[in-house]
Coordinates of C-alpha atoms and ligand atoms in Angstrom, one line a residue:
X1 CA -16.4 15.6 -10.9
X2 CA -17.5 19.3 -10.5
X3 CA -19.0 20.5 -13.7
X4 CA -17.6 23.4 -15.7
X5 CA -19.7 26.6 -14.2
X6 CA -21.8 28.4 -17.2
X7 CA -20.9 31.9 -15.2
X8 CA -18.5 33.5 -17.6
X9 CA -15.2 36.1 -16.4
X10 CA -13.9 38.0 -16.7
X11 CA -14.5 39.7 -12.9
X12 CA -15.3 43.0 -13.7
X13 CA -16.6 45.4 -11.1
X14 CA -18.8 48.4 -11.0
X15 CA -16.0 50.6 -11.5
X16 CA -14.4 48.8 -14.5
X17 CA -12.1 47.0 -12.5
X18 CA -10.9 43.4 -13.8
X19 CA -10.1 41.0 -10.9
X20 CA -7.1 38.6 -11.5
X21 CA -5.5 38.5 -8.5
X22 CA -6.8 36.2 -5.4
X23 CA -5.3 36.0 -1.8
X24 CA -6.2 33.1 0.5
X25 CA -5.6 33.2 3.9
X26 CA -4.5 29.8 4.8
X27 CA -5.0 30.1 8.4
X28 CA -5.9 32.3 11.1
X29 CA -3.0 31.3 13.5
X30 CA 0.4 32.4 13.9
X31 CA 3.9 32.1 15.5
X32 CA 4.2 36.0 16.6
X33 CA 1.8 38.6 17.8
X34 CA 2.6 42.0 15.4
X35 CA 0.6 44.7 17.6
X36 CA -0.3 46.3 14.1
X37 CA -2.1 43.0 13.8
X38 CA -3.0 40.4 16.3
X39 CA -4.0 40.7 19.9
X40 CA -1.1 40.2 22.5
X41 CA -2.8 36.9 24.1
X42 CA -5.9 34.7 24.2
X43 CA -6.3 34.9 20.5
X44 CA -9.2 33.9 19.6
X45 CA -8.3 31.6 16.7
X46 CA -11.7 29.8 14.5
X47 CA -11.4 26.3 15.2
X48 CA -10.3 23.7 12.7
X49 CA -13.1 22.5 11.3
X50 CA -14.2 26.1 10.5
X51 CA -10.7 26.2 8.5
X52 CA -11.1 25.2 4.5
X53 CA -9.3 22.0 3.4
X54 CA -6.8 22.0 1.1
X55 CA -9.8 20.1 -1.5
X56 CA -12.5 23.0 -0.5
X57 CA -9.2 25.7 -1.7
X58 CA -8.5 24.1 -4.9
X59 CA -12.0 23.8 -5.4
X60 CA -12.6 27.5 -5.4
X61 CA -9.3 28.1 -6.8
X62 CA -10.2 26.1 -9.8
X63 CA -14.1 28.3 -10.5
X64 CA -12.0 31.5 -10.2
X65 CA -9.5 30.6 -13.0
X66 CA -12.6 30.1 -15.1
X67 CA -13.3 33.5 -14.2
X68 CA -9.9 34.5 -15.1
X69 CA -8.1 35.0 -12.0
X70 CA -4.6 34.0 -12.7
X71 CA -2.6 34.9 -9.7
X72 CA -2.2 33.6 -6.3
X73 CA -0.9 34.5 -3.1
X74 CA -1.2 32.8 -0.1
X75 CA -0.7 34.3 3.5
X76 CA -2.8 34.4 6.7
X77 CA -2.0 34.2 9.7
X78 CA 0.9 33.1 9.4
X79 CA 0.9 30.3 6.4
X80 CA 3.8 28.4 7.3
X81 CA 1.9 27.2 10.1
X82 CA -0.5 25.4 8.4
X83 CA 0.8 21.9 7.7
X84 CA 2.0 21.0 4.7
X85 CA 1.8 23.8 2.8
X86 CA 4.1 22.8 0.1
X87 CA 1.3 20.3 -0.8
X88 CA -1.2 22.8 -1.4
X89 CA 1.2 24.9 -2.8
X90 CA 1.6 21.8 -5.5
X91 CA -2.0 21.3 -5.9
X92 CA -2.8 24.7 -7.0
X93 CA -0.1 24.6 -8.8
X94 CA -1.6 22.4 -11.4
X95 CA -4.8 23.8 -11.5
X96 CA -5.2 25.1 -15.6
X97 CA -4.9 29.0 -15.6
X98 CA -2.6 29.7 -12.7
X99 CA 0.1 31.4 -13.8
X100 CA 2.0 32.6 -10.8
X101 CA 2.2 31.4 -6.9
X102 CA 3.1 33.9 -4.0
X103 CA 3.6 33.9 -0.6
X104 CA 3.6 36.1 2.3
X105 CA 5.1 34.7 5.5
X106 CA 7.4 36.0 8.6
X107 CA 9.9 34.1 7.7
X108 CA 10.0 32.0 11.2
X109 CA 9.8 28.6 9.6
X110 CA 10.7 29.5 6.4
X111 CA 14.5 27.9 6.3
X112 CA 12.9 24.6 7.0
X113 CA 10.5 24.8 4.2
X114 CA 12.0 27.3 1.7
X115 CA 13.5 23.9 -0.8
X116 CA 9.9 21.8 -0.1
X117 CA 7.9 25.2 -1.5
X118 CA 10.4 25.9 -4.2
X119 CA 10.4 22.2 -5.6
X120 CA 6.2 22.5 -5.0
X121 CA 5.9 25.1 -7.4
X122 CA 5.7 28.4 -5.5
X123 CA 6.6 31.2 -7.5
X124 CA 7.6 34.3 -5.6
X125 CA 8.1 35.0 -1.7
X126 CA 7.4 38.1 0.3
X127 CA 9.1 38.3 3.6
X128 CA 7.6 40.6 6.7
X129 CA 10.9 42.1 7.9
X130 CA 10.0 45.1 10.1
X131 CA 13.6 46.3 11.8
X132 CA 17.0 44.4 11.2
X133 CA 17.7 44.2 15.4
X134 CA 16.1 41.8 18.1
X135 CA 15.1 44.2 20.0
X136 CA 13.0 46.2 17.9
X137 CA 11.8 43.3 16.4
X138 CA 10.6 42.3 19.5
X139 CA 9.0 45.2 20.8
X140 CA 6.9 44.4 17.2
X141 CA 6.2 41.1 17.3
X142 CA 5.9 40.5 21.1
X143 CA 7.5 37.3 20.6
X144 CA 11.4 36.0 19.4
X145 CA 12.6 34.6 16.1
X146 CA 14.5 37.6 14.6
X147 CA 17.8 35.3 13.7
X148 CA 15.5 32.7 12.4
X149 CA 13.8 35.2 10.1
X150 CA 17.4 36.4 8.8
X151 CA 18.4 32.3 8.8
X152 CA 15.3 31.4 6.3
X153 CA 16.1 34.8 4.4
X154 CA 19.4 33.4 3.2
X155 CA 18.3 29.7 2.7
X156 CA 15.3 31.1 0.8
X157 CA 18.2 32.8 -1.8
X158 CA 20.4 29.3 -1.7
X159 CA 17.3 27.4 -2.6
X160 CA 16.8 29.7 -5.9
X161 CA 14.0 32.3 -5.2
X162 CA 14.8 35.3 -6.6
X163 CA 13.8 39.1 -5.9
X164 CA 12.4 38.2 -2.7
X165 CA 10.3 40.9 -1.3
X166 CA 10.9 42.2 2.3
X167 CA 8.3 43.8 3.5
X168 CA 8.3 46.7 6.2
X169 CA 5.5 48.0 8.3
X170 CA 6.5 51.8 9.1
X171 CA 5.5 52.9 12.5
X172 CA 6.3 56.5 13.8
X173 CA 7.7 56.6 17.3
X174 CA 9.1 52.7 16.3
X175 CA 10.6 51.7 13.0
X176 CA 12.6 55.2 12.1
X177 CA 15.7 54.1 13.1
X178 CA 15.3 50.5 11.2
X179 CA 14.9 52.8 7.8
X180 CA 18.5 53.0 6.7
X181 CA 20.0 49.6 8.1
X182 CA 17.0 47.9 6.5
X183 CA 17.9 49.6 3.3
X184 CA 21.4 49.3 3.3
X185 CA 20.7 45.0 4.3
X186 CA 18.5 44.8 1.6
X187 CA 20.8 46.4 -1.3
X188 CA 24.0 44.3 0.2
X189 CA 21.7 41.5 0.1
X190 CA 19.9 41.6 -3.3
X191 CA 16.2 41.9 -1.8
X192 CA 13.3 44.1 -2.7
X193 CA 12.7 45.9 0.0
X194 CA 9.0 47.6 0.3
X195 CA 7.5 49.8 3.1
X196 CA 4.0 49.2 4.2
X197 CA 2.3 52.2 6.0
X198 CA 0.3 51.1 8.7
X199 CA -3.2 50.4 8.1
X200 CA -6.3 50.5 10.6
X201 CA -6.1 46.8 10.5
X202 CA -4.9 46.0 14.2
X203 CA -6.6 43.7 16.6
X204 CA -6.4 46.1 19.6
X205 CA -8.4 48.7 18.0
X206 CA -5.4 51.7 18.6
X207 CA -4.3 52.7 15.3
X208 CA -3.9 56.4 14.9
X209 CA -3.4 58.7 11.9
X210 CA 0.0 60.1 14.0
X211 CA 1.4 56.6 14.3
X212 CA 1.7 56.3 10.1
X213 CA 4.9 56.8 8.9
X214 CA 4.3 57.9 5.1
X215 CA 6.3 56.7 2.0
X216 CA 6.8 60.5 1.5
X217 CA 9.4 61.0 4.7
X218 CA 10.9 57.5 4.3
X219 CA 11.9 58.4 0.5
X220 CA 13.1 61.6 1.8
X221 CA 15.4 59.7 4.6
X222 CA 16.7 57.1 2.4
X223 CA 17.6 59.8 -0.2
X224 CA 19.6 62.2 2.3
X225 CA 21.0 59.3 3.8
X226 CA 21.7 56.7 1.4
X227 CA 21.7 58.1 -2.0
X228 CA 19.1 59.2 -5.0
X229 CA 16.7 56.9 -6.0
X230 CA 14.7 57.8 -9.4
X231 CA 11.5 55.7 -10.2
X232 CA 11.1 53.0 -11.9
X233 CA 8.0 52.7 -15.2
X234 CA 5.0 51.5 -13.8
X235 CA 4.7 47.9 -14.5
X236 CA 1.7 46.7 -13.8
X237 CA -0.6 49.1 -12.8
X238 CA -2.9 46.9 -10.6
X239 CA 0.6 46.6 -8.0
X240 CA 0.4 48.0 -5.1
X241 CA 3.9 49.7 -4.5
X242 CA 5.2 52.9 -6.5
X243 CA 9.0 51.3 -6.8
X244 CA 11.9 53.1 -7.3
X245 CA 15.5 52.6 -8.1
X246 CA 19.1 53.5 -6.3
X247 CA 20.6 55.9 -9.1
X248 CA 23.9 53.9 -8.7
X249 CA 22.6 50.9 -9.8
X250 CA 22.3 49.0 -6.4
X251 CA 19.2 47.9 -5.8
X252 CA 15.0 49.0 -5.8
X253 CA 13.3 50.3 -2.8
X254 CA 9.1 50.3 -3.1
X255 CA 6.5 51.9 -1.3
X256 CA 3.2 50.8 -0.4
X257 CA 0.6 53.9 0.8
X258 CA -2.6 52.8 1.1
X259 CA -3.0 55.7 4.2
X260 CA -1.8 58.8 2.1
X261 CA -1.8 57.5 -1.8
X262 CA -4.5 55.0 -1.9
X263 CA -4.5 53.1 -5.2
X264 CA -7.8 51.7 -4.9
X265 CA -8.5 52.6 -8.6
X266 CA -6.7 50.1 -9.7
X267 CA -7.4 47.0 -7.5
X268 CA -7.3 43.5 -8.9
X269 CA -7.6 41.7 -5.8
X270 CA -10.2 39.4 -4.2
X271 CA -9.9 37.9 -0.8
X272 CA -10.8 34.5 0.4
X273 CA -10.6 34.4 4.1
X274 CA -9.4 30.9 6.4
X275 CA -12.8 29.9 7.4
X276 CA -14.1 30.6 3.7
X277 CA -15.4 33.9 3.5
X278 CA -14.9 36.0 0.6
X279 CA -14.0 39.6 0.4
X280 CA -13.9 42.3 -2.2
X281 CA -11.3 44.7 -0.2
X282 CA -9.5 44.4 3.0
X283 CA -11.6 46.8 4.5
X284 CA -14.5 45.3 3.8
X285 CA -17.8 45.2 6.4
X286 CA -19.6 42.6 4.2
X287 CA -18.7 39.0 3.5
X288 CA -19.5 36.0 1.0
X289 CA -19.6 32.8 2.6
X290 CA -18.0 30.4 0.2
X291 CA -17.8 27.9 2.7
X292 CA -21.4 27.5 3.2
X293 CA -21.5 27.2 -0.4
X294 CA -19.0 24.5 -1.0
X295 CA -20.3 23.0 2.3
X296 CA -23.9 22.9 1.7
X297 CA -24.1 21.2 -2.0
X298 CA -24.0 24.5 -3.6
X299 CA -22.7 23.7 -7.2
X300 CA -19.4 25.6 -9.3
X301 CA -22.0 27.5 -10.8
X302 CA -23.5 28.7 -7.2
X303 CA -19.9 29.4 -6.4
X304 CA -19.3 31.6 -9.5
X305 CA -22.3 33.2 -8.9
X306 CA -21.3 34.2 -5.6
X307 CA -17.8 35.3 -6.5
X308 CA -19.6 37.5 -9.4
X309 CA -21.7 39.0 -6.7
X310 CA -18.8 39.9 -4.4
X311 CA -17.0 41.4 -7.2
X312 CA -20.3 43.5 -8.5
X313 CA -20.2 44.9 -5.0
X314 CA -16.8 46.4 -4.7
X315 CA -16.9 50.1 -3.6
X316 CA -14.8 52.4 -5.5
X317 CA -12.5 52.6 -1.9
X318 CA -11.7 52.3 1.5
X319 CA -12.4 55.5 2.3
X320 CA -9.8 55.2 5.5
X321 CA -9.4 59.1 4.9
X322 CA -13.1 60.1 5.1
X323 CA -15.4 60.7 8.1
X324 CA -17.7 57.6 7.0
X325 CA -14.8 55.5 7.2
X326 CA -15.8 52.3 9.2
X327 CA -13.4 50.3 10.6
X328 CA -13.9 46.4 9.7
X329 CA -14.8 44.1 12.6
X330 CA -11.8 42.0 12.0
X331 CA -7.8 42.3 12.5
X332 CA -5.6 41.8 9.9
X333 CA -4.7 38.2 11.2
X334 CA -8.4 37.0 10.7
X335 CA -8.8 38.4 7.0
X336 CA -5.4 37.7 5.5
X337 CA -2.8 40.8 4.5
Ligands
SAM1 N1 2.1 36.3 8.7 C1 2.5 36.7 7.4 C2 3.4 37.9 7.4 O1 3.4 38.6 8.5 O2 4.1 38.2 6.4 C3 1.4 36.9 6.4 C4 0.2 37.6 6.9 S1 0.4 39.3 7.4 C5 -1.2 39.8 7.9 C6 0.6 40.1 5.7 C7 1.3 41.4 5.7 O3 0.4 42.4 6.3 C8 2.6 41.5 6.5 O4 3.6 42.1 5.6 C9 2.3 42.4 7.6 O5 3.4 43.1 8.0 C10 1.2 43.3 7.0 N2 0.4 43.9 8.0 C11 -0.3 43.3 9.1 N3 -1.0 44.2 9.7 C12 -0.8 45.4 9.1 C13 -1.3 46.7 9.3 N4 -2.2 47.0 10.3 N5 -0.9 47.7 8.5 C14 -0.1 47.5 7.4 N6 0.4 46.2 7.2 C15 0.0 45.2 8.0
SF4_2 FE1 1.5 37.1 12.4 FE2 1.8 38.3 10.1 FE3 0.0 39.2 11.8 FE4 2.6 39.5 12.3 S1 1.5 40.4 10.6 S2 1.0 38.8 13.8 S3 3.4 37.6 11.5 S4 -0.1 37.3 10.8

């Protein structure tokens, strides 16, 4: 039996900043290829022994709830990949502290697992939903699956999850014409929808400042061409998206900026990549290998320690705006969105 680490939380970092919140990338590997993301082909995916087991991510899981993280969210990759998710999704379920699962996923597989996740224990679901036609969603994703994504939407809602998150990566010169069907779907449809600008995160190295759609002109279409929106009070501070409301009473709309309105100051996140490694920001250059850690003997108390250390080192942020900006070495596939 691990022993109870003598490291105490809360995980506060240099800047005040109390971490809570912990996303684990589940896996490297997915069913699509998102240009903002992955590489078209020959992927080079870490190879399975590399990838932590479902013991080695409960273990950490259960020395960061004794340092007070109480939120998870699982993503990749694409999770629903990984085999038998819903069982990890029930073991971390009862480990003491956690107080609330989520997931990110495309939504491929999801109608196939949606009831096993639900009855596992998983709290909350976020959906990647870039454009509501095959075509555009294509052009995205390099790959099919558009009506599946819509299929385990719906089965998602029938299975009881509710306020499901749809998530939208806004790309000028793509996505402007997906703006007001996607907005119109998710208010018909009950879902939260959000829009993502897009971050210097790809695998192909192209991202541009021009290709960044802001929150700013998407509020500004939905509002001439859908109706007012007002916002909504600021919940918890540490979330990411500004959310708003439809004045009529049909439905929220969120934004995510992290290219024009960073909201580093209030960051509660930590990062535990596939393969182990732990980061303090997405945008990291620096890694803590938990892995290696767990792997070698190292104790719960060697693992707090480390986890302390990554958080100590958090930089006040990601600086994608400045000239000293450096873009990490890895895609968003290999660190986990
Ligand atoms: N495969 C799952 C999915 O797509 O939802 C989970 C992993 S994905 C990396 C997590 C989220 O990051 C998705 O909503 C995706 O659209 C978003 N994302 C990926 N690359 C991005 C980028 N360069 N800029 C902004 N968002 C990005
Ligand atoms: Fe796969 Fe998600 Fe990356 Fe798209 S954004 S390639 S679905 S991991």
């Amino acid at each position: 039996m691990p022993c109870e680490p003598s490291i105490a939380g809360p995980l506060v970092d240099g800047f005040g900043r109390v971490h809570n919140s912990l996303r684990i990338s589940v896996t490297d590997r997915c069913n699509i290829r998102c240009f903002y993301c992955m590489p078209a082909e020959n992927v080079r995916f870490k190879p399975r022994r590399e990838i932590l087991t479902f013991e080695e991510i409960e273990r950490f899981t259960r020395v960061v709830t004794r340092l007070g993280v109480n939120k998870l969210r699982l993503t990749g990759g694409e999770p629903l990949v990984r085999h038998n998710l819903d069982r990890l999704v029930a073991r971390l379920a009862e480990v003491p502290g956690i107080e609330d699962i989520a997931l990110t996923t495309n939504g491929i597989l999801l109608a196939e697992q949606a009831g096993a996740l639900k009855d596992a224990g998983l709290g909350r679901l976020n959906v990647s939903l870039d454009a509501l036609d095959a075509e555009t969603f294509r052009q995205i994703s390099r790959r099919d699956g558009f009506e599946r994504i819509l299929a385990g939407l719906f089965e998602a809602q029938r299975v009881g999850f509710a306020r499901i998150k749809l998530n939208a990566v806004a790309i000028r010169g793509i996505t402007e014409a997906q703006i007001v069907p996607l907005a119109r779907f998710a208010r018909r449809h009950g879902f939260e929808l959000r829009f993502i600008e897009f971050m210097p995160l790809d695998a192909d190295g192209k991202w541009d400042n021009s290709q960044v759609l802001s929150g700013d002109e998407i509020r500004r279409v939905l509002e001439d061409e859908v109706g007012p929106i007002e916002p909504l009070p600021v919940g918890d501070p540490s979330q990411p998206a500004t959310d708003y409301r439809f004045v009529d009473g049909e439905g929220t709309i969120g934004f995510i900026n992290p290219v024009t309105q960073p909201f580093c100051g209030d960051c509660n996140r930590l990062r535990l990549t596939a393969e182990g490694q732990m980061r303090n920001c997405l945008f990291s250059t620096v890694e803590w290998d938990a892995r290696a850690v767990m792997r070698g003997g190292g104790s719960d108390d060697e693992l707090a320690e480390l986890v302390v250390s990554c958080v100590g080192a958090k930089k006040a942020g990601h600086g994608i705006n400045s000239d000293e900006f450096i873009k990490p070495q890895r895609a968003m596939f290999q660190i986990g969105g």
